[in-house]
Amino acid sequence: MNWLTNVVRPKIRNMLRRETPENLWIKCPDSGQLVFYKDVEANQFVIPGSNYHMRMGAVARLKSIFDNETWYDVALPDVTPDPLKFRDEKKYVDRIKDARARTNLNDAIKVGYGKLEGAAVVVAVQDFDFMGGSLGMAAGEAIVRGLELAVEKKSPFIVFAASGGARMQEGILSLMQMPRTTVAVQMLREAKQPYIVVLTNPTTGGVTASYAMLGDVQIAEPGALIGFAGARVIEQTIREKLPEGFQRAEYLKEHGMVDMVVHRHELRPTLARLCRLLTKAPAQDGASKSVQPVVSPAQIVSAAETAPAAPHA
């Protein structure tokens, strides 16, 4: 109790009270330092001191990739909201309503079409804040529609994966999205268009077992957790202690499961270079038009890491 509580009338007390935003400060999970939220947001959600990569929402991710932060939202097919009438502690439809109100997204994946350094690309972003980025019918339809659009527009398809796996509330219908998205990736491959996957923290479960590991080039953000089953489950199954850093992006790169580990600040120019290399951008006027030599994926990755960034369109 203090003089403000005892003396000042309730109406005046309400005028004096300040509402402090809950996310005004962010605690770095790695170093424990407190950082002002606006500073982290301006730094693409990378903690300035420790370089720890925080999770990034779908809209913020699309803004960071497309030229002038401008793109066309791709209309996605409607799906049955609760096909199994599932209920645990609360109804599945109520969980979806809560997730939509909290994230302003219709489901876990948002798809956009726009320009990346002047070249047309289709980008799909999985938002972990929407029910853990789980793969359900709506998310599967979003990936398939994005891949179909890339085929129609003859443009590269880039997906940012972030998920805890398949959505249990949709049962077998969610597991069916794994082969569906795999077939759609093959359709893009037959159209000879690049498919680039960026693995963010975390990417696990059925998403890892389907479209998230089928890219022509696999990129991961630093420190991202990538795997199918959890480390504890694996240890209990094989009855051995896993090595340090197991299932992290850097470990997977050392063991050949990831092509590149790229800092978030370098992602945009790296993706643009990869798209130009994989689409075999036309040679400049006066250049030789001889048949291009066959280039291995390793050479493409090496070129993307070392080539200078192109001027912004």
PDB file of C-alpha atoms in Angstrom:
ATOM      1  CA  MET A   1       0.000   0.000   0.000  1.00  0.00           C
ATOM      2  CA  ASN A   2       1.203   3.554  -0.720  1.00  0.00           C
ATOM      3  CA  TRP A   3      -0.128   7.110  -0.813  1.00  0.00           C
ATOM      4  CA  LEU A   4      -1.282   6.688  -4.419  1.00  0.00           C
ATOM      5  CA  THR A   5      -3.475   3.744  -3.427  1.00  0.00           C
ATOM      6  CA  ASN A   6      -4.781   5.339  -0.229  1.00  0.00           C
ATOM      7  CA  VAL A   7      -5.357   8.949  -1.282  1.00  0.00           C
ATOM      8  CA  VAL A   8      -5.854   9.243  -5.043  1.00  0.00           C
ATOM      9  CA  ARG A   9      -9.359   8.472  -6.275  1.00  0.00           C
ATOM     10  CA  PRO A  10      -9.803   5.426  -8.548  1.00  0.00           C
ATOM     11  CA  LYS A  11     -10.640   7.459 -11.677  1.00  0.00           C
ATOM     12  CA  ILE A  12      -7.499   9.579 -11.321  1.00  0.00           C
ATOM     13  CA  ARG A  13      -5.471   6.483 -10.440  1.00  0.00           C
ATOM     14  CA  ASN A  14      -6.510   4.891 -13.729  1.00  0.00           C
ATOM     15  CA  MET A  15      -5.320   7.983 -15.596  1.00  0.00           C
ATOM     16  CA  LEU A  16      -1.915   7.783 -13.910  1.00  0.00           C
ATOM     17  CA  ARG A  17      -1.456   4.069 -14.629  1.00  0.00           C
ATOM     18  CA  ARG A  18       0.771   3.247 -17.624  1.00  0.00           C
ATOM     19  CA  GLU A  19       0.267   0.151 -19.703  1.00  0.00           C
ATOM     20  CA  THR A  20       3.655  -1.469 -20.366  1.00  0.00           C
ATOM     21  CA  PRO A  21       3.823  -3.724 -23.444  1.00  0.00           C
ATOM     22  CA  GLU A  22       4.636  -7.340 -22.574  1.00  0.00           C
ATOM     23  CA  ASN A  23       7.318  -7.604 -25.267  1.00  0.00           C
ATOM     24  CA  LEU A  24       9.107  -4.319 -24.512  1.00  0.00           C
ATOM     25  CA  TRP A  25      12.262  -6.287 -23.642  1.00  0.00           C
ATOM     26  CA  ILE A  26      13.477  -9.645 -24.944  1.00  0.00           C
ATOM     27  CA  LYS A  27      15.755 -12.025 -23.049  1.00  0.00           C
ATOM     28  CA  CYS A  28      18.281 -13.770 -25.270  1.00  0.00           C
ATOM     29  CA  PRO A  29      17.913 -17.565 -24.813  1.00  0.00           C
ATOM     30  CA  ASP A  30      21.636 -17.992 -25.472  1.00  0.00           C
ATOM     31  CA  SER A  31      23.375 -15.273 -23.447  1.00  0.00           C
ATOM     32  CA  GLY A  32      20.561 -14.203 -21.108  1.00  0.00           C
ATOM     33  CA  GLN A  33      21.004 -10.505 -21.936  1.00  0.00           C
ATOM     34  CA  LEU A  34      17.965  -8.218 -22.061  1.00  0.00           C
ATOM     35  CA  VAL A  35      17.536  -6.417 -25.375  1.00  0.00           C
ATOM     36  CA  PHE A  36      15.051  -3.732 -26.368  1.00  0.00           C
ATOM     37  CA  TYR A  37      12.398  -5.250 -28.638  1.00  0.00           C
ATOM     38  CA  LYS A  38      12.582  -2.481 -31.246  1.00  0.00           C
ATOM     39  CA  ASP A  39      16.347  -3.020 -31.589  1.00  0.00           C
ATOM     40  CA  VAL A  40      15.814  -6.743 -32.204  1.00  0.00           C
ATOM     41  CA  GLU A  41      13.026  -6.058 -34.689  1.00  0.00           C
ATOM     42  CA  ALA A  42      15.203  -3.591 -36.614  1.00  0.00           C
ATOM     43  CA  ASN A  43      17.959  -6.235 -36.699  1.00  0.00           C
ATOM     44  CA  GLN A  44      15.680  -8.832 -38.380  1.00  0.00           C
ATOM     45  CA  PHE A  45      15.061 -10.518 -35.027  1.00  0.00           C
ATOM     46  CA  VAL A  46      18.727 -11.357 -34.502  1.00  0.00           C
ATOM     47  CA  ILE A  47      20.042 -10.528 -31.002  1.00  0.00           C
ATOM     48  CA  PRO A  48      22.753  -7.870 -31.649  1.00  0.00           C
ATOM     49  CA  GLY A  49      25.259  -9.117 -29.070  1.00  0.00           C
ATOM     50  CA  SER A  50      25.063 -12.904 -29.362  1.00  0.00           C
ATOM     51  CA  ASN A  51      23.814 -13.219 -32.985  1.00  0.00           C
ATOM     52  CA  TYR A  52      21.109 -15.579 -31.707  1.00  0.00           C
ATOM     53  CA  HIS A  53      18.391 -15.981 -34.362  1.00  0.00           C
ATOM     54  CA  MET A  54      14.944 -15.505 -32.847  1.00  0.00           C
ATOM     55  CA  ARG A  55      11.848 -16.836 -34.574  1.00  0.00           C
ATOM     56  CA  MET A  56      10.531 -14.579 -37.319  1.00  0.00           C
ATOM     57  CA  GLY A  57       6.856 -14.201 -38.231  1.00  0.00           C
ATOM     58  CA  ALA A  58       5.550 -14.869 -41.739  1.00  0.00           C
ATOM     59  CA  VAL A  59       4.853 -11.235 -42.637  1.00  0.00           C
ATOM     60  CA  ALA A  60       8.211 -10.001 -41.317  1.00  0.00           C
ATOM     61  CA  ARG A  61       9.966 -12.770 -43.244  1.00  0.00           C
ATOM     62  CA  LEU A  62       8.243 -11.879 -46.519  1.00  0.00           C
ATOM     63  CA  LYS A  63       9.138  -8.215 -46.006  1.00  0.00           C
ATOM     64  CA  SER A  64      12.786  -9.154 -45.563  1.00  0.00           C
ATOM     65  CA  ILE A  65      12.888 -11.120 -48.835  1.00  0.00           C
ATOM     66  CA  PHE A  66      10.865  -9.243 -51.454  1.00  0.00           C
ATOM     67  CA  ASP A  67      11.991  -6.053 -53.203  1.00  0.00           C
ATOM     68  CA  ASN A  68      10.619  -2.905 -51.539  1.00  0.00           C
ATOM     69  CA  GLU A  69       8.825  -5.165 -49.005  1.00  0.00           C
ATOM     70  CA  THR A  70       6.072  -5.607 -51.607  1.00  0.00           C
ATOM     71  CA  TRP A  71       4.425  -8.791 -52.833  1.00  0.00           C
ATOM     72  CA  TYR A  72       1.089 -10.297 -53.879  1.00  0.00           C
ATOM     73  CA  ASP A  73      -0.594 -12.569 -51.339  1.00  0.00           C
ATOM     74  CA  VAL A  74      -1.434 -15.848 -53.055  1.00  0.00           C
ATOM     75  CA  ALA A  75      -5.055 -16.935 -52.580  1.00  0.00           C
ATOM     76  CA  LEU A  76      -5.144 -20.375 -50.982  1.00  0.00           C
ATOM     77  CA  PRO A  77      -7.879 -23.036 -51.260  1.00  0.00           C
ATOM     78  CA  ASP A  78     -10.360 -23.346 -48.402  1.00  0.00           C
ATOM     79  CA  VAL A  79     -10.356 -26.572 -46.400  1.00  0.00           C
ATOM     80  CA  THR A  80     -12.708 -28.135 -43.869  1.00  0.00           C
ATOM     81  CA  PRO A  81     -11.778 -26.484 -40.553  1.00  0.00           C
ATOM     82  CA  ASP A  82     -12.378 -29.511 -38.296  1.00  0.00           C
ATOM     83  CA  PRO A  83     -12.830 -32.672 -40.388  1.00  0.00           C
ATOM     84  CA  LEU A  84     -12.568 -35.108 -37.446  1.00  0.00           C
ATOM     85  CA  LYS A  85     -14.535 -33.017 -34.873  1.00  0.00           C
ATOM     86  CA  PHE A  86     -11.465 -33.341 -32.667  1.00  0.00           C
ATOM     87  CA  ARG A  87     -11.461 -32.287 -29.042  1.00  0.00           C
ATOM     88  CA  ASP A  88      -8.901 -32.636 -26.250  1.00  0.00           C
ATOM     89  CA  GLU A  89      -8.777 -30.037 -23.465  1.00  0.00           C
ATOM     90  CA  LYS A  90     -10.658 -27.713 -25.820  1.00  0.00           C
ATOM     91  CA  LYS A  91     -12.246 -27.934 -29.238  1.00  0.00           C
ATOM     92  CA  TYR A  92      -9.955 -27.892 -32.253  1.00  0.00           C
ATOM     93  CA  VAL A  93     -12.055 -25.156 -33.890  1.00  0.00           C
ATOM     94  CA  ASP A  94     -11.481 -22.992 -30.806  1.00  0.00           C
ATOM     95  CA  ARG A  95      -7.739 -23.577 -31.012  1.00  0.00           C
ATOM     96  CA  ILE A  96      -7.772 -22.442 -34.641  1.00  0.00           C
ATOM     97  CA  LYS A  97      -9.770 -19.319 -33.746  1.00  0.00           C
ATOM     98  CA  ASP A  98      -7.299 -18.453 -30.977  1.00  0.00           C
ATOM     99  CA  ALA A  99      -4.307 -18.981 -33.284  1.00  0.00           C
ATOM    100  CA  ARG A 100      -5.865 -16.815 -35.996  1.00  0.00           C
ATOM    101  CA  ALA A 101      -6.634 -14.025 -33.543  1.00  0.00           C
ATOM    102  CA  ARG A 102      -3.105 -14.126 -32.117  1.00  0.00           C
ATOM    103  CA  THR A 103      -1.187 -14.259 -35.418  1.00  0.00           C
ATOM    104  CA  ASN A 104      -3.567 -12.587 -37.920  1.00  0.00           C
ATOM    105  CA  LEU A 105      -2.931 -15.564 -40.224  1.00  0.00           C
ATOM    106  CA  ASN A 106      -5.454 -17.966 -41.690  1.00  0.00           C
ATOM    107  CA  ASP A 107      -3.169 -20.946 -41.048  1.00  0.00           C
ATOM    108  CA  ALA A 108       0.467 -21.883 -40.472  1.00  0.00           C
ATOM    109  CA  ILE A 109       1.747 -21.054 -43.990  1.00  0.00           C
ATOM    110  CA  LYS A 110       1.600 -17.797 -45.919  1.00  0.00           C
ATOM    111  CA  VAL A 111       2.502 -17.674 -49.627  1.00  0.00           C
ATOM    112  CA  GLY A 112       3.602 -14.598 -51.568  1.00  0.00           C
ATOM    113  CA  TYR A 113       4.573 -13.833 -55.159  1.00  0.00           C
ATOM    114  CA  GLY A 114       6.897 -10.957 -56.003  1.00  0.00           C
ATOM    115  CA  LYS A 115      10.378  -9.868 -57.056  1.00  0.00           C
ATOM    116  CA  LEU A 116      13.707 -10.799 -55.488  1.00  0.00           C
ATOM    117  CA  GLU A 117      16.387  -8.500 -56.880  1.00  0.00           C
ATOM    118  CA  GLY A 118      14.243  -8.046 -59.966  1.00  0.00           C
ATOM    119  CA  ALA A 119      13.495 -11.733 -60.574  1.00  0.00           C
ATOM    120  CA  ALA A 120      10.038 -13.220 -59.970  1.00  0.00           C
ATOM    121  CA  VAL A 121       9.865 -15.788 -57.171  1.00  0.00           C
ATOM    122  CA  VAL A 122       7.223 -17.574 -55.120  1.00  0.00           C
ATOM    123  CA  VAL A 123       7.930 -17.690 -51.385  1.00  0.00           C
ATOM    124  CA  ALA A 124       6.137 -19.778 -48.739  1.00  0.00           C
ATOM    125  CA  VAL A 125       6.761 -19.077 -45.049  1.00  0.00           C
ATOM    126  CA  GLN A 126       5.792 -21.372 -42.205  1.00  0.00           C
ATOM    127  CA  ASP A 127       4.940 -19.465 -39.029  1.00  0.00           C
ATOM    128  CA  PHE A 128       5.764 -21.393 -35.849  1.00  0.00           C
ATOM    129  CA  ASP A 129       3.493 -19.133 -33.783  1.00  0.00           C
ATOM    130  CA  PHE A 130       0.446 -20.672 -35.476  1.00  0.00           C
ATOM    131  CA  MET A 131      -0.001 -23.944 -33.576  1.00  0.00           C
ATOM    132  CA  GLY A 132       3.708 -24.719 -33.777  1.00  0.00           C
ATOM    133  CA  GLY A 133       3.750 -24.401 -37.567  1.00  0.00           C
ATOM    134  CA  SER A 134       2.063 -27.801 -37.683  1.00  0.00           C
ATOM    135  CA  LEU A 135       1.327 -29.385 -41.051  1.00  0.00           C
ATOM    136  CA  GLY A 136      -2.383 -29.828 -41.609  1.00  0.00           C
ATOM    137  CA  MET A 137      -4.663 -29.807 -44.627  1.00  0.00           C
ATOM    138  CA  ALA A 138      -4.570 -26.020 -44.973  1.00  0.00           C
ATOM    139  CA  ALA A 139      -0.763 -25.908 -44.771  1.00  0.00           C
ATOM    140  CA  GLY A 140      -0.486 -28.764 -47.274  1.00  0.00           C
ATOM    141  CA  GLU A 141      -2.810 -26.950 -49.684  1.00  0.00           C
ATOM    142  CA  ALA A 142      -0.686 -23.791 -49.279  1.00  0.00           C
ATOM    143  CA  ILE A 143       2.533 -25.603 -50.217  1.00  0.00           C
ATOM    144  CA  VAL A 144       0.897 -27.360 -53.180  1.00  0.00           C
ATOM    145  CA  ARG A 145      -0.664 -24.114 -54.425  1.00  0.00           C
ATOM    146  CA  GLY A 146       2.654 -22.290 -54.107  1.00  0.00           C
ATOM    147  CA  LEU A 147       4.435 -24.986 -56.105  1.00  0.00           C
ATOM    148  CA  GLU A 148       1.701 -24.943 -58.766  1.00  0.00           C
ATOM    149  CA  LEU A 149       2.017 -21.162 -59.053  1.00  0.00           C
ATOM    150  CA  ALA A 150       5.793 -21.459 -59.452  1.00  0.00           C
ATOM    151  CA  VAL A 151       5.209 -23.879 -62.324  1.00  0.00           C
ATOM    152  CA  GLU A 152       2.658 -21.526 -63.904  1.00  0.00           C
ATOM    153  CA  LYS A 153       4.919 -18.474 -63.574  1.00  0.00           C
ATOM    154  CA  LYS A 154       8.072 -20.441 -64.449  1.00  0.00           C
ATOM    155  CA  SER A 155       9.793 -19.060 -61.377  1.00  0.00           C
ATOM    156  CA  PRO A 156      11.810 -20.465 -58.431  1.00  0.00           C
ATOM    157  CA  PHE A 157      10.030 -21.591 -55.295  1.00  0.00           C
ATOM    158  CA  ILE A 158      11.530 -20.782 -51.890  1.00  0.00           C
ATOM    159  CA  VAL A 159      10.122 -22.214 -48.676  1.00  0.00           C
ATOM    160  CA  PHE A 160      11.037 -21.186 -45.124  1.00  0.00           C
ATOM    161  CA  ALA A 161      10.304 -24.227 -42.963  1.00  0.00           C
ATOM    162  CA  ALA A 162       9.530 -23.987 -39.241  1.00  0.00           C
ATOM    163  CA  SER A 163       7.406 -26.710 -37.692  1.00  0.00           C
ATOM    164  CA  GLY A 164       6.918 -29.178 -34.905  1.00  0.00           C
ATOM    165  CA  GLY A 165       5.525 -31.747 -37.348  1.00  0.00           C
ATOM    166  CA  ALA A 166       2.109 -32.971 -38.468  1.00  0.00           C
ATOM    167  CA  ARG A 167      -1.035 -31.601 -36.806  1.00  0.00           C
ATOM    168  CA  MET A 168      -2.394 -34.336 -34.560  1.00  0.00           C
ATOM    169  CA  GLN A 169      -5.930 -32.876 -34.510  1.00  0.00           C
ATOM    170  CA  GLU A 170      -6.314 -33.858 -38.182  1.00  0.00           C
ATOM    171  CA  GLY A 171      -4.945 -37.384 -37.827  1.00  0.00           C
ATOM    172  CA  ILE A 172      -4.356 -39.297 -41.062  1.00  0.00           C
ATOM    173  CA  LEU A 173      -5.509 -36.279 -43.088  1.00  0.00           C
ATOM    174  CA  SER A 174      -2.464 -34.336 -41.910  1.00  0.00           C
ATOM    175  CA  LEU A 175      -0.118 -37.262 -42.687  1.00  0.00           C
ATOM    176  CA  MET A 176      -1.527 -37.355 -46.225  1.00  0.00           C
ATOM    177  CA  GLN A 177      -0.008 -33.912 -46.819  1.00  0.00           C
ATOM    178  CA  MET A 178       3.489 -35.446 -46.752  1.00  0.00           C
ATOM    179  CA  PRO A 179       3.113 -37.434 -50.015  1.00  0.00           C
ATOM    180  CA  ARG A 180       0.972 -34.672 -51.563  1.00  0.00           C
ATOM    181  CA  THR A 181       3.660 -32.033 -51.073  1.00  0.00           C
ATOM    182  CA  THR A 182       6.344 -34.478 -52.230  1.00  0.00           C
ATOM    183  CA  VAL A 183       4.475 -35.068 -55.498  1.00  0.00           C
ATOM    184  CA  ALA A 184       4.086 -31.282 -55.945  1.00  0.00           C
ATOM    185  CA  VAL A 185       7.844 -30.803 -55.479  1.00  0.00           C
ATOM    186  CA  GLN A 186       8.452 -33.401 -58.179  1.00  0.00           C
ATOM    187  CA  MET A 187       6.074 -31.483 -60.448  1.00  0.00           C
ATOM    188  CA  LEU A 188       8.211 -28.351 -59.995  1.00  0.00           C
ATOM    189  CA  ARG A 189      11.346 -30.391 -60.662  1.00  0.00           C
ATOM    190  CA  GLU A 190       9.898 -31.716 -63.912  1.00  0.00           C
ATOM    191  CA  ALA A 191       9.213 -28.103 -64.918  1.00  0.00           C
ATOM    192  CA  LYS A 192      12.968 -27.486 -64.378  1.00  0.00           C
ATOM    193  CA  GLN A 193      12.424 -24.708 -61.848  1.00  0.00           C
ATOM    194  CA  PRO A 194      14.570 -24.306 -58.703  1.00  0.00           C
ATOM    195  CA  TYR A 195      13.292 -25.440 -55.325  1.00  0.00           C
ATOM    196  CA  ILE A 196      15.194 -23.871 -52.429  1.00  0.00           C
ATOM    197  CA  VAL A 197      14.534 -24.726 -48.772  1.00  0.00           C
ATOM    198  CA  VAL A 198      15.556 -22.549 -45.826  1.00  0.00           C
ATOM    199  CA  LEU A 199      15.448 -24.516 -42.569  1.00  0.00           C
ATOM    200  CA  THR A 200      14.734 -22.330 -39.545  1.00  0.00           C
ATOM    201  CA  ASN A 201      14.468 -23.096 -35.849  1.00  0.00           C
ATOM    202  CA  PRO A 202      12.876 -25.583 -35.346  1.00  0.00           C
ATOM    203  CA  THR A 203      12.108 -27.866 -38.311  1.00  0.00           C
ATOM    204  CA  THR A 204      11.082 -31.328 -37.142  1.00  0.00           C
ATOM    205  CA  GLY A 205       8.671 -34.225 -37.614  1.00  0.00           C
ATOM    206  CA  GLY A 206       6.659 -34.806 -40.765  1.00  0.00           C
ATOM    207  CA  VAL A 207       7.768 -31.549 -42.351  1.00  0.00           C
ATOM    208  CA  THR A 208      11.393 -32.715 -42.208  1.00  0.00           C
ATOM    209  CA  ALA A 209      10.257 -36.071 -43.600  1.00  0.00           C
ATOM    210  CA  SER A 210       8.677 -34.443 -46.656  1.00  0.00           C
ATOM    211  CA  TYR A 211       9.118 -31.133 -48.492  1.00  0.00           C
ATOM    212  CA  ALA A 212      11.630 -29.594 -46.072  1.00  0.00           C
ATOM    213  CA  MET A 213      14.448 -31.941 -47.117  1.00  0.00           C
ATOM    214  CA  LEU A 214      13.790 -32.134 -50.867  1.00  0.00           C
ATOM    215  CA  GLY A 215      15.351 -28.841 -51.954  1.00  0.00           C
ATOM    216  CA  ASP A 216      17.801 -28.490 -54.815  1.00  0.00           C
ATOM    217  CA  VAL A 217      19.771 -26.462 -52.265  1.00  0.00           C
ATOM    218  CA  GLN A 218      19.300 -26.862 -48.500  1.00  0.00           C
ATOM    219  CA  ILE A 219      20.044 -23.727 -46.469  1.00  0.00           C
ATOM    220  CA  ALA A 220      19.831 -23.454 -42.691  1.00  0.00           C
ATOM    221  CA  GLU A 221      19.949 -20.517 -40.310  1.00  0.00           C
ATOM    222  CA  PRO A 222      22.645 -20.624 -37.601  1.00  0.00           C
ATOM    223  CA  GLY A 223      21.750 -22.763 -34.620  1.00  0.00           C
ATOM    224  CA  ALA A 224      18.518 -24.088 -36.138  1.00  0.00           C
ATOM    225  CA  LEU A 225      17.204 -27.353 -34.692  1.00  0.00           C
ATOM    226  CA  ILE A 226      16.576 -29.774 -37.569  1.00  0.00           C
ATOM    227  CA  GLY A 227      15.515 -33.400 -37.239  1.00  0.00           C
ATOM    228  CA  PHE A 228      12.695 -35.924 -37.283  1.00  0.00           C
ATOM    229  CA  ALA A 229      12.473 -37.303 -33.740  1.00  0.00           C
ATOM    230  CA  GLY A 230      13.628 -35.496 -30.609  1.00  0.00           C
ATOM    231  CA  ALA A 231      17.113 -36.072 -29.219  1.00  0.00           C
ATOM    232  CA  ARG A 232      15.742 -37.651 -26.018  1.00  0.00           C
ATOM    233  CA  VAL A 233      13.695 -40.185 -28.009  1.00  0.00           C
ATOM    234  CA  ILE A 234      16.734 -41.092 -30.134  1.00  0.00           C
ATOM    235  CA  GLU A 235      18.928 -41.549 -27.048  1.00  0.00           C
ATOM    236  CA  GLN A 236      16.338 -43.811 -25.429  1.00  0.00           C
ATOM    237  CA  THR A 237      16.038 -45.846 -28.633  1.00  0.00           C
ATOM    238  CA  ILE A 238      19.737 -46.398 -29.390  1.00  0.00           C
ATOM    239  CA  ARG A 239      20.779 -46.236 -25.704  1.00  0.00           C
ATOM    240  CA  GLU A 240      23.723 -43.989 -26.464  1.00  0.00           C
ATOM    241  CA  LYS A 241      24.632 -40.406 -25.678  1.00  0.00           C
ATOM    242  CA  LEU A 242      24.331 -38.176 -28.740  1.00  0.00           C
ATOM    243  CA  PRO A 243      27.273 -35.936 -29.723  1.00  0.00           C
ATOM    244  CA  GLU A 244      27.258 -32.268 -28.772  1.00  0.00           C
ATOM    245  CA  GLY A 245      25.380 -30.055 -31.231  1.00  0.00           C
ATOM    246  CA  PHE A 246      23.489 -33.021 -32.694  1.00  0.00           C
ATOM    247  CA  GLN A 247      20.566 -31.934 -34.948  1.00  0.00           C
ATOM    248  CA  ARG A 248      21.838 -28.353 -35.073  1.00  0.00           C
ATOM    249  CA  ALA A 249      22.447 -26.631 -38.417  1.00  0.00           C
ATOM    250  CA  GLU A 250      26.229 -26.526 -38.106  1.00  0.00           C
ATOM    251  CA  TYR A 251      26.456 -30.239 -37.206  1.00  0.00           C
ATOM    252  CA  LEU A 252      24.242 -31.181 -40.155  1.00  0.00           C
ATOM    253  CA  LYS A 253      26.348 -29.111 -42.543  1.00  0.00           C
ATOM    254  CA  GLU A 254      29.496 -30.898 -41.377  1.00  0.00           C
ATOM    255  CA  HIS A 255      27.802 -34.238 -42.050  1.00  0.00           C
ATOM    256  CA  GLY A 256      26.400 -33.359 -45.479  1.00  0.00           C
ATOM    257  CA  MET A 257      22.679 -32.984 -44.751  1.00  0.00           C
ATOM    258  CA  VAL A 258      22.682 -29.204 -45.232  1.00  0.00           C
ATOM    259  CA  ASP A 259      24.462 -27.362 -48.039  1.00  0.00           C
ATOM    260  CA  MET A 260      24.872 -23.956 -46.418  1.00  0.00           C
ATOM    261  CA  VAL A 261      24.455 -22.258 -43.042  1.00  0.00           C
ATOM    262  CA  VAL A 262      23.679 -18.622 -43.780  1.00  0.00           C
ATOM    263  CA  HIS A 263      23.268 -15.710 -41.383  1.00  0.00           C
ATOM    264  CA  ARG A 264      19.869 -14.044 -41.674  1.00  0.00           C
ATOM    265  CA  HIS A 265      21.429 -10.774 -42.822  1.00  0.00           C
ATOM    266  CA  GLU A 266      22.989 -12.611 -45.786  1.00  0.00           C
ATOM    267  CA  LEU A 267      19.952 -14.694 -46.717  1.00  0.00           C
ATOM    268  CA  ARG A 268      18.403 -12.320 -49.227  1.00  0.00           C
ATOM    269  CA  PRO A 269      21.489 -11.815 -51.441  1.00  0.00           C
ATOM    270  CA  THR A 270      22.350 -15.524 -51.137  1.00  0.00           C
ATOM    271  CA  LEU A 271      18.886 -16.576 -52.293  1.00  0.00           C
ATOM    272  CA  ALA A 272      19.034 -14.111 -55.175  1.00  0.00           C
ATOM    273  CA  ARG A 273      22.403 -15.495 -56.342  1.00  0.00           C
ATOM    274  CA  LEU A 274      21.156 -19.078 -56.111  1.00  0.00           C
ATOM    275  CA  CYS A 275      18.054 -18.247 -58.150  1.00  0.00           C
ATOM    276  CA  ARG A 276      20.203 -16.658 -60.865  1.00  0.00           C
ATOM    277  CA  LEU A 277      22.578 -19.632 -60.948  1.00  0.00           C
ATOM    278  CA  LEU A 278      19.881 -22.299 -60.935  1.00  0.00           C
ATOM    279  CA  THR A 279      17.766 -20.590 -63.593  1.00  0.00           C
ATOM    280  CA  LYS A 280      20.871 -20.025 -65.759  1.00  0.00           C
ATOM    281  CA  ALA A 281      20.204 -16.322 -66.245  1.00  0.00           C
ATOM    282  CA  PRO A 282      20.829 -15.298 -69.891  1.00  0.00           C
ATOM    283  CA  ALA A 283      24.349 -14.151 -70.808  1.00  0.00           C
ATOM    284  CA  GLN A 284      25.044 -10.471 -71.518  1.00  0.00           C
ATOM    285  CA  ASP A 285      24.996  -9.131 -75.088  1.00  0.00           C
ATOM    286  CA  GLY A 286      28.110 -10.088 -77.025  1.00  0.00           C
ATOM    287  CA  ALA A 287      28.889 -13.004 -74.760  1.00  0.00           C
ATOM    288  CA  SER A 288      29.542 -16.428 -76.218  1.00  0.00           C
ATOM    289  CA  LYS A 289      26.424 -18.538 -76.765  1.00  0.00           C
ATOM    290  CA  SER A 290      28.229 -21.862 -76.613  1.00  0.00           C
ATOM    291  CA  VAL A 291      26.696 -24.759 -74.720  1.00  0.00           C
ATOM    292  CA  GLN A 292      27.102 -24.272 -70.963  1.00  0.00           C
ATOM    293  CA  PRO A 293      29.113 -26.967 -69.132  1.00  0.00           C
ATOM    294  CA  VAL A 294      27.371 -29.225 -66.650  1.00  0.00           C
ATOM    295  CA  VAL A 295      27.618 -27.722 -63.166  1.00  0.00           C
ATOM    296  CA  SER A 296      27.403 -29.835 -60.039  1.00  0.00           C
ATOM    297  CA  PRO A 297      25.288 -28.779 -57.009  1.00  0.00           C
ATOM    298  CA  ALA A 298      28.513 -28.362 -55.005  1.00  0.00           C
ATOM    299  CA  GLN A 299      29.823 -25.856 -57.568  1.00  0.00           C
ATOM    300  CA  ILE A 300      26.508 -23.967 -57.466  1.00  0.00           C
ATOM    301  CA  VAL A 301      26.653 -23.707 -53.664  1.00  0.00           C
ATOM    302  CA  SER A 302      30.294 -22.604 -53.807  1.00  0.00           C
ATOM    303  CA  ALA A 303      29.467 -19.933 -56.387  1.00  0.00           C
ATOM    304  CA  ALA A 304      26.536 -18.672 -54.331  1.00  0.00           C
ATOM    305  CA  GLU A 305      28.765 -18.306 -51.281  1.00  0.00           C
ATOM    306  CA  THR A 306      31.538 -16.428 -53.076  1.00  0.00           C
ATOM    307  CA  ALA A 307      29.889 -14.405 -55.854  1.00  0.00           C
ATOM    308  CA  PRO A 308      29.373 -10.669 -55.216  1.00  0.00           C
ATOM    309  CA  ALA A 309      25.863  -9.422 -54.565  1.00  0.00           C
ATOM    310  CA  ALA A 310      23.971  -8.003 -57.526  1.00  0.00           C
ATOM    311  CA  PRO A 311      22.726  -4.398 -57.449  1.00  0.00           C
ATOM    312  CA  HIS A 312      19.217  -3.962 -56.027  1.00  0.00           C
ATOM    313  CA  ALA A 313      16.557  -3.710 -58.688  1.00  0.00           C
TER     314      ALA A 313
END
